[in-house]
mmCIF file of C-alpha atoms in Angstrom:
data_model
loop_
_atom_site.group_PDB
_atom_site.id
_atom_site.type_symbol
_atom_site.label_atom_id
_atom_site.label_comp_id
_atom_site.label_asym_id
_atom_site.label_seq_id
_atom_site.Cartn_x
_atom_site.Cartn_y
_atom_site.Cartn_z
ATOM 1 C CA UNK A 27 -1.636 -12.847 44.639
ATOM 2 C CA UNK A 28 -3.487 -11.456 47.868
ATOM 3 C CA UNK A 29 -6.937 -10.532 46.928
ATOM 4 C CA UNK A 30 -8.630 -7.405 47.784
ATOM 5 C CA UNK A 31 -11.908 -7.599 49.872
ATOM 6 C CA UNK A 32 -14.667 -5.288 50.698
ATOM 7 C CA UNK A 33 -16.932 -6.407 53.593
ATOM 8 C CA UNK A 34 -20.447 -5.222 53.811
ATOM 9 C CA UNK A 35 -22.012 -6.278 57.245
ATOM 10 C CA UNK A 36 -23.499 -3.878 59.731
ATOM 11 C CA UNK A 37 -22.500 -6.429 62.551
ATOM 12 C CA UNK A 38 -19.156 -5.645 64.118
ATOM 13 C CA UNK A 39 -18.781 -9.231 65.251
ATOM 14 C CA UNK A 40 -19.418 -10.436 61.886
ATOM 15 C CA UNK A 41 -16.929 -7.924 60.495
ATOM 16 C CA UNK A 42 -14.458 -8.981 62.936
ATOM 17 C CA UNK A 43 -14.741 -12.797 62.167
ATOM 18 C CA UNK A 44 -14.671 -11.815 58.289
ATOM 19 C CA UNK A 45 -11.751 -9.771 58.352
ATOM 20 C CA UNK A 46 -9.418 -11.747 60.928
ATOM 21 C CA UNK A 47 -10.135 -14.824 58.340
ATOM 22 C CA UNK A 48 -9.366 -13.067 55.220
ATOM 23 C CA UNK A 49 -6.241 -11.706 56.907
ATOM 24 C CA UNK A 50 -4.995 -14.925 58.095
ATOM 25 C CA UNK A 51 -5.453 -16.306 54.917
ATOM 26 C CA UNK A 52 -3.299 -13.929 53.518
ATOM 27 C CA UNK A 53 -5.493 -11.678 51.510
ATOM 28 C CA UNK A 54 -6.152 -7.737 52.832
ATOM 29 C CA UNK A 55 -9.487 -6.250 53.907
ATOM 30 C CA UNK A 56 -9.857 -2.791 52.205
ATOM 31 C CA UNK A 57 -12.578 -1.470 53.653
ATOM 32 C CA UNK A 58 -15.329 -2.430 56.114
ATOM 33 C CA UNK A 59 -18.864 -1.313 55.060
ATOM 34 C CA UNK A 60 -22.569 -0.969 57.036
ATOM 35 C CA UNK A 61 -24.798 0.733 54.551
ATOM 36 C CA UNK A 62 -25.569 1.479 51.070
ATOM 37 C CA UNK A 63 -24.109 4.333 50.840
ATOM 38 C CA UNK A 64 -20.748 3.383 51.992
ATOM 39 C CA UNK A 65 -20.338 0.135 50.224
ATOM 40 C CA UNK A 66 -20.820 2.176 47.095
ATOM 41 C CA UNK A 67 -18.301 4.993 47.880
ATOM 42 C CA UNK A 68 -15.572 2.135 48.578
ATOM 43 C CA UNK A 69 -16.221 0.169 45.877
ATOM 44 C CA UNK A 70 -15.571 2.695 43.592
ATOM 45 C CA UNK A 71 -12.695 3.602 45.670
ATOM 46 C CA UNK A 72 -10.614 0.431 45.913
ATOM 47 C CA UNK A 73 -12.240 -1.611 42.961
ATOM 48 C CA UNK A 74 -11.973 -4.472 44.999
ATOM 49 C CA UNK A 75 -11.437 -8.293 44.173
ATOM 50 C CA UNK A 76 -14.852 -9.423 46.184
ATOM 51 C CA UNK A 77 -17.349 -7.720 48.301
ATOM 52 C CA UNK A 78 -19.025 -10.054 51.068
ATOM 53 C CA UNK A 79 -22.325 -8.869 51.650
ATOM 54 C CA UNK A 80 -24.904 -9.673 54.446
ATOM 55 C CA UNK A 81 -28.396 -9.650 53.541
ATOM 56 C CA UNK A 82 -29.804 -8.396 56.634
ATOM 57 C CA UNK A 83 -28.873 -4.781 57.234
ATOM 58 C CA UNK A 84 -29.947 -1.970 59.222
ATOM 59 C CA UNK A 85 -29.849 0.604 57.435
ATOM 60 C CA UNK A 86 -31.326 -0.467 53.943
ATOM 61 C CA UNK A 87 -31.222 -4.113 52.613
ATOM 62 C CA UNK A 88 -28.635 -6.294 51.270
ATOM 63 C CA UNK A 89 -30.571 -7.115 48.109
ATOM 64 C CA UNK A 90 -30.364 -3.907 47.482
ATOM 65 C CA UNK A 91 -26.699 -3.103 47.833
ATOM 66 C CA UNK A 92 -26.233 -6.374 45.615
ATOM 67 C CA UNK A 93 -28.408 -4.659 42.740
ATOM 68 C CA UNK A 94 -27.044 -1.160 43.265
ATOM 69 C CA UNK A 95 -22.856 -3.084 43.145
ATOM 70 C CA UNK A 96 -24.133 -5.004 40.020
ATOM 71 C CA UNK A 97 -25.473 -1.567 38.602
ATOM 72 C CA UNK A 98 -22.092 0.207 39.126
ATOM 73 C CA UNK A 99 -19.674 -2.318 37.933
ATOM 74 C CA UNK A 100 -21.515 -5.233 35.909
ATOM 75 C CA UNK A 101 -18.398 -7.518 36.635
ATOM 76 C CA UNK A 102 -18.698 -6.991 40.278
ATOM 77 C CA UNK A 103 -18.484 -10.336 42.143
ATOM 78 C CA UNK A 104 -20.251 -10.306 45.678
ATOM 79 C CA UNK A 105 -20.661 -13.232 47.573
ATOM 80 C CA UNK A 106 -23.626 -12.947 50.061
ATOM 81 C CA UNK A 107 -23.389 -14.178 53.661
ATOM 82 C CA UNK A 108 -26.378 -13.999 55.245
ATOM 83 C CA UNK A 109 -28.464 -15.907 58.266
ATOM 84 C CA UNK A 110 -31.403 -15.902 55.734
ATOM 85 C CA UNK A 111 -30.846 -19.309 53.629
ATOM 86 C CA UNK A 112 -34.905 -19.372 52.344
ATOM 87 C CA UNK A 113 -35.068 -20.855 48.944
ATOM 88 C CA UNK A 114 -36.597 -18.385 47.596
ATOM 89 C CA UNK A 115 -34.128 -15.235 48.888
ATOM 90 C CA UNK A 116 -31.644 -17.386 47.326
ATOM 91 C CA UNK A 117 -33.553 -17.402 44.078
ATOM 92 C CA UNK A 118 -33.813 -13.610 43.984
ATOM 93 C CA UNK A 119 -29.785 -13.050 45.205
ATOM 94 C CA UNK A 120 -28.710 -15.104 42.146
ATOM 95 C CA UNK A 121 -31.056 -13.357 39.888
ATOM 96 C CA UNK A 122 -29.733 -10.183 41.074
ATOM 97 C CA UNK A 123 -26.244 -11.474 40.061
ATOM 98 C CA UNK A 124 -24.502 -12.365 43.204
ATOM 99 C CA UNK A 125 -21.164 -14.278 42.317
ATOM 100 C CA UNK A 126 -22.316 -16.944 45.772
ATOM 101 C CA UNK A 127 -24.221 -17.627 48.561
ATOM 102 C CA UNK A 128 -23.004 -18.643 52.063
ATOM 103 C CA UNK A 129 -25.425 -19.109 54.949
ATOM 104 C CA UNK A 130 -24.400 -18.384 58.489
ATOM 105 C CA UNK A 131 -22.892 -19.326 60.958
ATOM 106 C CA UNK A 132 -19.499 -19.485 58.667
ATOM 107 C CA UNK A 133 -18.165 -22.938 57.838
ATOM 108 C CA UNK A 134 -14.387 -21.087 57.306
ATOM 109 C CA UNK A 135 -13.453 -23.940 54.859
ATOM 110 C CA UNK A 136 -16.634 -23.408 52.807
ATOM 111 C CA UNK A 137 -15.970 -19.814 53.027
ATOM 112 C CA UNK A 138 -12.332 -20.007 51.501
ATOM 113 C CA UNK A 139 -13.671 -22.545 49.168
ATOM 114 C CA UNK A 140 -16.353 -19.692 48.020
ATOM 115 C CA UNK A 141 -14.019 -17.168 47.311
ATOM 116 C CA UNK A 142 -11.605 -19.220 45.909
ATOM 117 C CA UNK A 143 -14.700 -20.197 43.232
ATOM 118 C CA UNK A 144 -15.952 -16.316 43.028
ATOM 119 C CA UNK A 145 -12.828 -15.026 42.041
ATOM 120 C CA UNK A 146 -11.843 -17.516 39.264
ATOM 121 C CA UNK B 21 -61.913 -26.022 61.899
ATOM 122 C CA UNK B 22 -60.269 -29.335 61.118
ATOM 123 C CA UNK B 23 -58.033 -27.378 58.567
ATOM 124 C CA UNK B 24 -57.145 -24.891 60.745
ATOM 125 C CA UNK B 25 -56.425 -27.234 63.671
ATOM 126 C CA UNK B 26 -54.198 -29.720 60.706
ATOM 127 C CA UNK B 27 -52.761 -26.816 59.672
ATOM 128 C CA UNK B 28 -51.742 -25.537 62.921
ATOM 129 C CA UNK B 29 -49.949 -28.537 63.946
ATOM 130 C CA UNK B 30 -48.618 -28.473 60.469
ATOM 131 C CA UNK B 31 -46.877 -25.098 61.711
ATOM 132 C CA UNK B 32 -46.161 -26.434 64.927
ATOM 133 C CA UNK B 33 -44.079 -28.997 63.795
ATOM 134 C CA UNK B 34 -42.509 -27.095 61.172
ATOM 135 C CA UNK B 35 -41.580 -24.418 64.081
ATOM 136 C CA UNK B 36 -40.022 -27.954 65.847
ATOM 137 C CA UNK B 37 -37.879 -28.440 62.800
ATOM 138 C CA UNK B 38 -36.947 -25.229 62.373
ATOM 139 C CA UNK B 39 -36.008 -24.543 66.081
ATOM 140 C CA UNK B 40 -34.114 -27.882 65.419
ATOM 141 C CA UNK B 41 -31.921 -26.391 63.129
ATOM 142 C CA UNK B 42 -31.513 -23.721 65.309
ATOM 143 C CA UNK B 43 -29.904 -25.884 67.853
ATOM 144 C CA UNK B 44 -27.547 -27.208 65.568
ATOM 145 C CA UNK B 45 -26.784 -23.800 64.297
ATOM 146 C CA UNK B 46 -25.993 -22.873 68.426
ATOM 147 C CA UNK B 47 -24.154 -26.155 68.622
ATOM 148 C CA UNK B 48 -21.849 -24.889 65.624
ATOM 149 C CA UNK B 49 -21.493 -21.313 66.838
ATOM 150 C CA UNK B 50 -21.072 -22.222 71.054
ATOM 151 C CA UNK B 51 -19.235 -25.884 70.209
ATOM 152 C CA UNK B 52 -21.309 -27.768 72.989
ATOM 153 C CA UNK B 53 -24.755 -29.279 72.548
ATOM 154 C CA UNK B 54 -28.450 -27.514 73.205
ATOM 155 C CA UNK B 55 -31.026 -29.174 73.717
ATOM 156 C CA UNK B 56 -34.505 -28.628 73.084
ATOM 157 C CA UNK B 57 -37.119 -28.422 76.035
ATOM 158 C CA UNK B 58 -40.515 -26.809 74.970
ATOM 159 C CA UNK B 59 -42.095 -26.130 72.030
ATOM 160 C CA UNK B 60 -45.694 -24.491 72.169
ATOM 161 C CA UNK B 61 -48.171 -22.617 70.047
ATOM 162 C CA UNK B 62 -51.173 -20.779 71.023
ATOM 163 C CA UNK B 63 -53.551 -18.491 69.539
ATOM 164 C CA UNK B 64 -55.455 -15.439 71.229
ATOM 165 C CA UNK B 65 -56.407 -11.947 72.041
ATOM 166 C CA UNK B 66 -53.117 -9.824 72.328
ATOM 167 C CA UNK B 67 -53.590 -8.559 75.893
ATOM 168 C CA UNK B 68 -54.089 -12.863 76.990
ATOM 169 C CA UNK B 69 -50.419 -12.774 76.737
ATOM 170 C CA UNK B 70 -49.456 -9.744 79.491
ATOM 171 C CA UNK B 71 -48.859 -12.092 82.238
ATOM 172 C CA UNK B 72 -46.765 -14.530 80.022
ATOM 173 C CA UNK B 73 -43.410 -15.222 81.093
ATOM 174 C CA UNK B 74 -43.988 -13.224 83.956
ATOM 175 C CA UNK B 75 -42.439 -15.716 86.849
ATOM 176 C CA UNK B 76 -38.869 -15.548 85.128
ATOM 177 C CA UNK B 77 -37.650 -12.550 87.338
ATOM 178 C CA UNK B 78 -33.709 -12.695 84.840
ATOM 179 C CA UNK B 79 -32.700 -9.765 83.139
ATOM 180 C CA UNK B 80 -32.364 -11.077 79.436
ATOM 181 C CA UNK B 81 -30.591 -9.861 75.821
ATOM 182 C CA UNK B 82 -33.629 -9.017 73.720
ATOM 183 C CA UNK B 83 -33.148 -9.506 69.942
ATOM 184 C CA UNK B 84 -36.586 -8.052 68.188
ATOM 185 C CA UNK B 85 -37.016 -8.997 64.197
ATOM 186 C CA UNK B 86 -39.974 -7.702 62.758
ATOM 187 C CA UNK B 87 -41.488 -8.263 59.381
ATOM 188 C CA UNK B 88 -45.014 -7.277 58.337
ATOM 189 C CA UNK B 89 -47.514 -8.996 60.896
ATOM 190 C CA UNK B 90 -45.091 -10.404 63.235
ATOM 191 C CA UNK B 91 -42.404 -10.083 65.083
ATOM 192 C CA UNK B 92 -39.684 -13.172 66.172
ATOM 193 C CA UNK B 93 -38.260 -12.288 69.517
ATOM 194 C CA UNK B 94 -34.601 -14.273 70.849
ATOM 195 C CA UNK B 95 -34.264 -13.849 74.578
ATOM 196 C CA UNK B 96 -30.445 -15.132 76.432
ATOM 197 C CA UNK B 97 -29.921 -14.490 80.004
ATOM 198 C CA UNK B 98 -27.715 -11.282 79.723
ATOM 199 C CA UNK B 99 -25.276 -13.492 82.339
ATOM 200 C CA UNK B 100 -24.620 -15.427 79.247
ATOM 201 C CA UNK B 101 -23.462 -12.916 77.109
ATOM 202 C CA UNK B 102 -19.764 -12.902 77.878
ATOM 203 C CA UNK B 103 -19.988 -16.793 77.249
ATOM 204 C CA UNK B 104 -21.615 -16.428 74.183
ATOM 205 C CA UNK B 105 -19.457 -13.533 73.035
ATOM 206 C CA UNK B 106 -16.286 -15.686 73.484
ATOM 207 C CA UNK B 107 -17.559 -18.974 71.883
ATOM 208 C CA UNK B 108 -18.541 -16.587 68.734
ATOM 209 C CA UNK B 109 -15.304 -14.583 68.565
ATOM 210 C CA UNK B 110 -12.720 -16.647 70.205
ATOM 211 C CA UNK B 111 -9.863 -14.722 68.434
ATOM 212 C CA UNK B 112 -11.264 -11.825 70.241
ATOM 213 C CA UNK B 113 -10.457 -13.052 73.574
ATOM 214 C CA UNK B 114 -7.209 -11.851 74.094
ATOM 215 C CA UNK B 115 -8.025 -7.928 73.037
ATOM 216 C CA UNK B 116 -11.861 -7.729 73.446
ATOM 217 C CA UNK B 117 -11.667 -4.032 73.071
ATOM 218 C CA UNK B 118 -11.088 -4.915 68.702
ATOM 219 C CA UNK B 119 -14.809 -5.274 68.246
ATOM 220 C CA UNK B 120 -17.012 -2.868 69.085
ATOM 221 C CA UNK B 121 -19.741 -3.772 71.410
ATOM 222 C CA UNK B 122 -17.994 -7.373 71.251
ATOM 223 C CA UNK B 123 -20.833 -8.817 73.584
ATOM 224 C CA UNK B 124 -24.042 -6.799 72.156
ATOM 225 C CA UNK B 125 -22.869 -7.449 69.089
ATOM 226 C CA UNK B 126 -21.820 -11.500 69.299
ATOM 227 C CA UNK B 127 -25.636 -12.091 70.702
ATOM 228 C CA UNK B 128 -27.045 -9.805 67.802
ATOM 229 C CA UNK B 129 -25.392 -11.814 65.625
ATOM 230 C CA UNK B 130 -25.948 -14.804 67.146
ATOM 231 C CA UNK B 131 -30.062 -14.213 67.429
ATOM 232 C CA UNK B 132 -30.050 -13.552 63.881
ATOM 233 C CA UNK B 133 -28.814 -16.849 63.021
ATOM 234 C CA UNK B 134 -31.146 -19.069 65.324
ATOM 235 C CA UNK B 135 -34.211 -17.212 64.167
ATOM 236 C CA UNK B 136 -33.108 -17.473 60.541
ATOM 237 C CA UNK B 137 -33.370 -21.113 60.954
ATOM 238 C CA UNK B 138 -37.093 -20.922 61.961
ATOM 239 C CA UNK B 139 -37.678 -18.243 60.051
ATOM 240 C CA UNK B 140 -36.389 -20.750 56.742
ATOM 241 C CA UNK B 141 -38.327 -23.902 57.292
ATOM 242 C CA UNK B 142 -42.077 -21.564 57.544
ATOM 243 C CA UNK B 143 -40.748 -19.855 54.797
ATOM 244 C CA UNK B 144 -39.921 -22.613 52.614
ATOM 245 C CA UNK B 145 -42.464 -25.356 53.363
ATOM 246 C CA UNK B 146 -45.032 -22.132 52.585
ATOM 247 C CA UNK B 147 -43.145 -21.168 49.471
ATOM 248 C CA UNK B 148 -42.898 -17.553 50.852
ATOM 249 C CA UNK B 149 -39.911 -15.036 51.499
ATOM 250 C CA UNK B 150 -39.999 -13.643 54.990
ATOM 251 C CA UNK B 151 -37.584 -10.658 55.281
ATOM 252 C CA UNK B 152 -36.566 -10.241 58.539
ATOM 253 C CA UNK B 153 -35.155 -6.740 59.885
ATOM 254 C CA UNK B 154 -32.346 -6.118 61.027
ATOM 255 C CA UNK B 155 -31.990 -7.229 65.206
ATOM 256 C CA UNK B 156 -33.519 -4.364 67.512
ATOM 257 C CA UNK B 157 -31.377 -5.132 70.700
ATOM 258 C CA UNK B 158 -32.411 -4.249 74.314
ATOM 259 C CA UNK B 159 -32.410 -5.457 77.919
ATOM 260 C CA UNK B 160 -35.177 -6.240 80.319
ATOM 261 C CA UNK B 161 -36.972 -9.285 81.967
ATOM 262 C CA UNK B 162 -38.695 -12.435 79.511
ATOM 263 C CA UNK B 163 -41.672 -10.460 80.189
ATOM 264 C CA UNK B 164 -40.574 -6.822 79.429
ATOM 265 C CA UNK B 165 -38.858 -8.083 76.019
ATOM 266 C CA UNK B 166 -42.156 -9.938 75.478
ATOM 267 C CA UNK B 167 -44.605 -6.519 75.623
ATOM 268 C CA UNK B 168 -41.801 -4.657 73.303
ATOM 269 C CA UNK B 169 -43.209 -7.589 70.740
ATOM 270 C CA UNK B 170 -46.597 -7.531 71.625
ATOM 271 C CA UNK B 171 -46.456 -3.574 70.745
ATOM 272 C CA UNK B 172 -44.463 -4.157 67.408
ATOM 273 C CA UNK B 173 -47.619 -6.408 66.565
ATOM 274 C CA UNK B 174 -50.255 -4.447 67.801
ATOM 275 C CA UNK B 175 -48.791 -1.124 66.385
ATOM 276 C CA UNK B 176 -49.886 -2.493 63.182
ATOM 277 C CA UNK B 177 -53.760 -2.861 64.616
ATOM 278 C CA UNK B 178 -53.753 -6.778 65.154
ATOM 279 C CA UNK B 179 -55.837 -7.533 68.033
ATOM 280 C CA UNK B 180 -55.003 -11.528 67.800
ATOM 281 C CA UNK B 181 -51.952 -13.742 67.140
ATOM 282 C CA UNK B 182 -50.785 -16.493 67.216
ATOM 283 C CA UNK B 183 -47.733 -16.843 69.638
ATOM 284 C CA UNK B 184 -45.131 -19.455 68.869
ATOM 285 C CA UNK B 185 -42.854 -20.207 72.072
ATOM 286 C CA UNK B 186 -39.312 -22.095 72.181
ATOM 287 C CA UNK B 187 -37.150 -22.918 75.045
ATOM 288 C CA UNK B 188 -33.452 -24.488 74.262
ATOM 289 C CA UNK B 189 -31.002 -24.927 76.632
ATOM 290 C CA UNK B 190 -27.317 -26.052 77.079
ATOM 291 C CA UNK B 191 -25.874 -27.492 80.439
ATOM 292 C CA UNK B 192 -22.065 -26.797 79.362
ATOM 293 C CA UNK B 193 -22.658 -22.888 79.444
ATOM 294 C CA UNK B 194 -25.325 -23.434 81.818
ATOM 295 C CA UNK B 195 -27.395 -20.988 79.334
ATOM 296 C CA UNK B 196 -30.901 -21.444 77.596
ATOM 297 C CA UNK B 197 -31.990 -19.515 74.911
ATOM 298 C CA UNK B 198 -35.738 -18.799 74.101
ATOM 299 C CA UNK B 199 -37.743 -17.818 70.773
ATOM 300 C CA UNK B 200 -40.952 -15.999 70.544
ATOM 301 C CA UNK B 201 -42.935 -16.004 66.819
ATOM 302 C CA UNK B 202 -45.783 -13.858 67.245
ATOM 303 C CA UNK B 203 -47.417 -13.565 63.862
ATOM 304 C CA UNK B 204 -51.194 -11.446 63.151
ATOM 305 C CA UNK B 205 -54.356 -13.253 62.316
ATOM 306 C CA UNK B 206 -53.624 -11.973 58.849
ATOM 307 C CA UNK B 207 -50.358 -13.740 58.191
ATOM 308 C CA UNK B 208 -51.057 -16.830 59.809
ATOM 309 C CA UNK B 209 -54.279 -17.151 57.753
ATOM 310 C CA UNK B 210 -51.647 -17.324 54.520
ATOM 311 C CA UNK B 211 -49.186 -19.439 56.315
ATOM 312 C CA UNK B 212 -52.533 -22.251 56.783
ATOM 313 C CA UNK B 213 -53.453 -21.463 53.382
ATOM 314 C CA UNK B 214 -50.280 -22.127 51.921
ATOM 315 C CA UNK B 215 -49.803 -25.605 54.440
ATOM 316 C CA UNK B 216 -53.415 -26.741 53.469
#
C-alpha cells in the first residue's frame, strides 16, 4: 500500500530530491510544505502517512513545526531531515517526539530504510 | 594566556575535523574528491579584516548563516553553480525548469550541509546547540560576501572576533569551496571555556 507523504522543506532542491524518491519508490507526495503555517493546514488536510521535516527553515524553525504536528495529532510520525546532526538537536527532536532522524546529504537507502521503520 | 592559546588550537583543530567532514559530505553530494588546502584562525579588531580576501577578483555564491555572535559564511565560484546544481539534482538534468531556482537553490542546499558539518563537531566537543538560520543567499566577490558577515557580526556591537577561514577544493569540477566562521569575543570566550 503506497504511503502518503507530506514534505516540509523550504529548499526547492531538497523538495525535488524528496519527492522524485518517494515517487519512484512508489508512494505519492501529497503536499509540499515551507512554513509553519502550511505544514499545519495540510496535515490536517490529507492526514498523511509521514511528514519529512527539515530542521532549518526560513520562515520559523523545524523544532517547532515538529512540536506544533505532535500537538495536533499525538500519533503524528515525522521523520526529520536536517543538515544539523549535533547531539544535542538530536536530543531535543526525539524529546519533541519525532518518529526519526536523518542527517543530510540523503543516503536514499537509509532514507527508505527510515520510513519503512517510521511507519511500522 | 596559555589556556586561551590551548584552547584556541583546541578549536582550530576541531574546525580541521569538522571541515573534514565537510569534504566528505561534498564528496557524497558532487561524487568526486575535495581536498583540503588551508585551514586558519585568527583573532582581531573587526575592521583588521576589510582588506581580507581582497586579491580574489571571482564573483562567488554567498551562503550567510547567522546565529547569535557569529555568522558562518560558504563562498563557490558562481561558475560552479551549474556543476554543482547537476551533481546535486541529477534527475533534474533533463527538465531543469522542475525546480525552482534549480541552481540558487542546489548551492543553498548544498552550503547548508558543509557548514552543518563544522557547525556539529564545535557544537558537540563544547556540549552546546548552535542553531543555524536558514541560508541568506547573494552574489558578489570573496571580499564583498566577507563585509555582508562582518556587518551581521558587528550589527550586534562586537568590535572583535575571531575569524575561522577554510579553503577546499576539487580538481574534477575544477571548483573550490571556502568557509568563513566569524564568531564575537563573547561566544568564543564560552566555546574556550567549554574546551578548557
Amino acid at each position: 500500500m503506497p504511503l502518503r507523504i507530506l514534505i516540509v522543506d523550504d529548499s526547492p532542491a531538497a523538495r525535488f530530491m524528496l519527492r522524485e524518491f518517494i515517487e519512484a519508490n512508489g508512494h505519492q507526495v501529497v503536499a509540499e510544505e515551507e512554513r509553519l503555517e502550511g505544514a499545519l493546514r495540510s496535515y490536517a488536510q490529507h492526514k498523511p502517512d509521514l511528514v519529512t521535516l527539515d530542521l532549518s527553515l526560513a520562515q520559523g524553525d523545524g523544532l517547532s513545526v515538529l512540536k506544533a504536528l505532535r500537538e495536533q495529532d499525538a500519533d503524528a510520525k515525522v521523520l526529520v531531515i536536517t543538515g544539523n546532526s549535533q547531539k544535542k538537536v538530536l536530543d531535543a527532536v526525539y524529546a519533541a517526539g519525532a518518529s526519526g532522524f536523518l542527517a543530510k546529504p540523503i543516503d536514499f537507502p537509509s532514507l527508505m530504510a527510515a520510513i519503512v521503520r517510521v511507519t511500522l | 594566556m596559555d589556556d586561551d592559546g590551548q584552547a584556541e588550537r583546541e578549536l582550530l583543530r576541531l574546525i580541521g575535523r569538522g571541515v573534514s567532514d565537510s569534504a566528505d559530505r561534498l564528496a557524497k553530494i558532487s561524487r568526486t574528491e575535495w581536498v583540503t588546502q588551508t585551514v586558519s584562525i585568527s583573532m582581531a579588531p573587526l575592521a583588521k579584516f576589510q582588506g581580507v580576501l581582497a586579491g580574489d577578483a571571482e564573483e562567488h555564491f554567498g551562503a550567510h548563516f547567522t546565529l547569535p555572535g557569529g555568522v558562518f559564511l560558504v563562498m563557490i565560484p558562481s561558475r560552479s553553480g551549474p556543476a554543482f546544481a547537476d551533481a546535486f539534482l541529477p534527475a533534474s538534468k533533463k527538465h531543469p525548469e522542475g525546480v525552482k531556482d534549480r541552481e540558487r537553490s542546489s548551492l543553498a542546499e548544498i552550503s547548508n550541509i558543509v557548514v552543518n558539518a563544522v557547525a556539529a563537531v564545535v557544537a558537540d566537543a563544547c556540549g552546546m546547540a548552535l542553531m543555524l538560520s536558514a541560508p541568506e543567499v547573494s552574489h558578489g566577490r570573496k571580499a564583498d560576501l566577507l563585509r555582508e558577515a562582518r556587518e551581521m557580526v558587528s550589527s550586534s556591537g562586537e568590535k572583535s572576533v575571531v575569524m575561522a577561514y577554510v579553503h577546499m577544493s576539487s580538481e574534477a569540477l575544477s571548483s573550490d569551496c571556502s568557509v568563513v566562521v566569524l564568531m564575537s569575543e563573547a561566544w568564543q570566550a564560552r566555546l574556550f571555556a567549554a574546551l578548557e
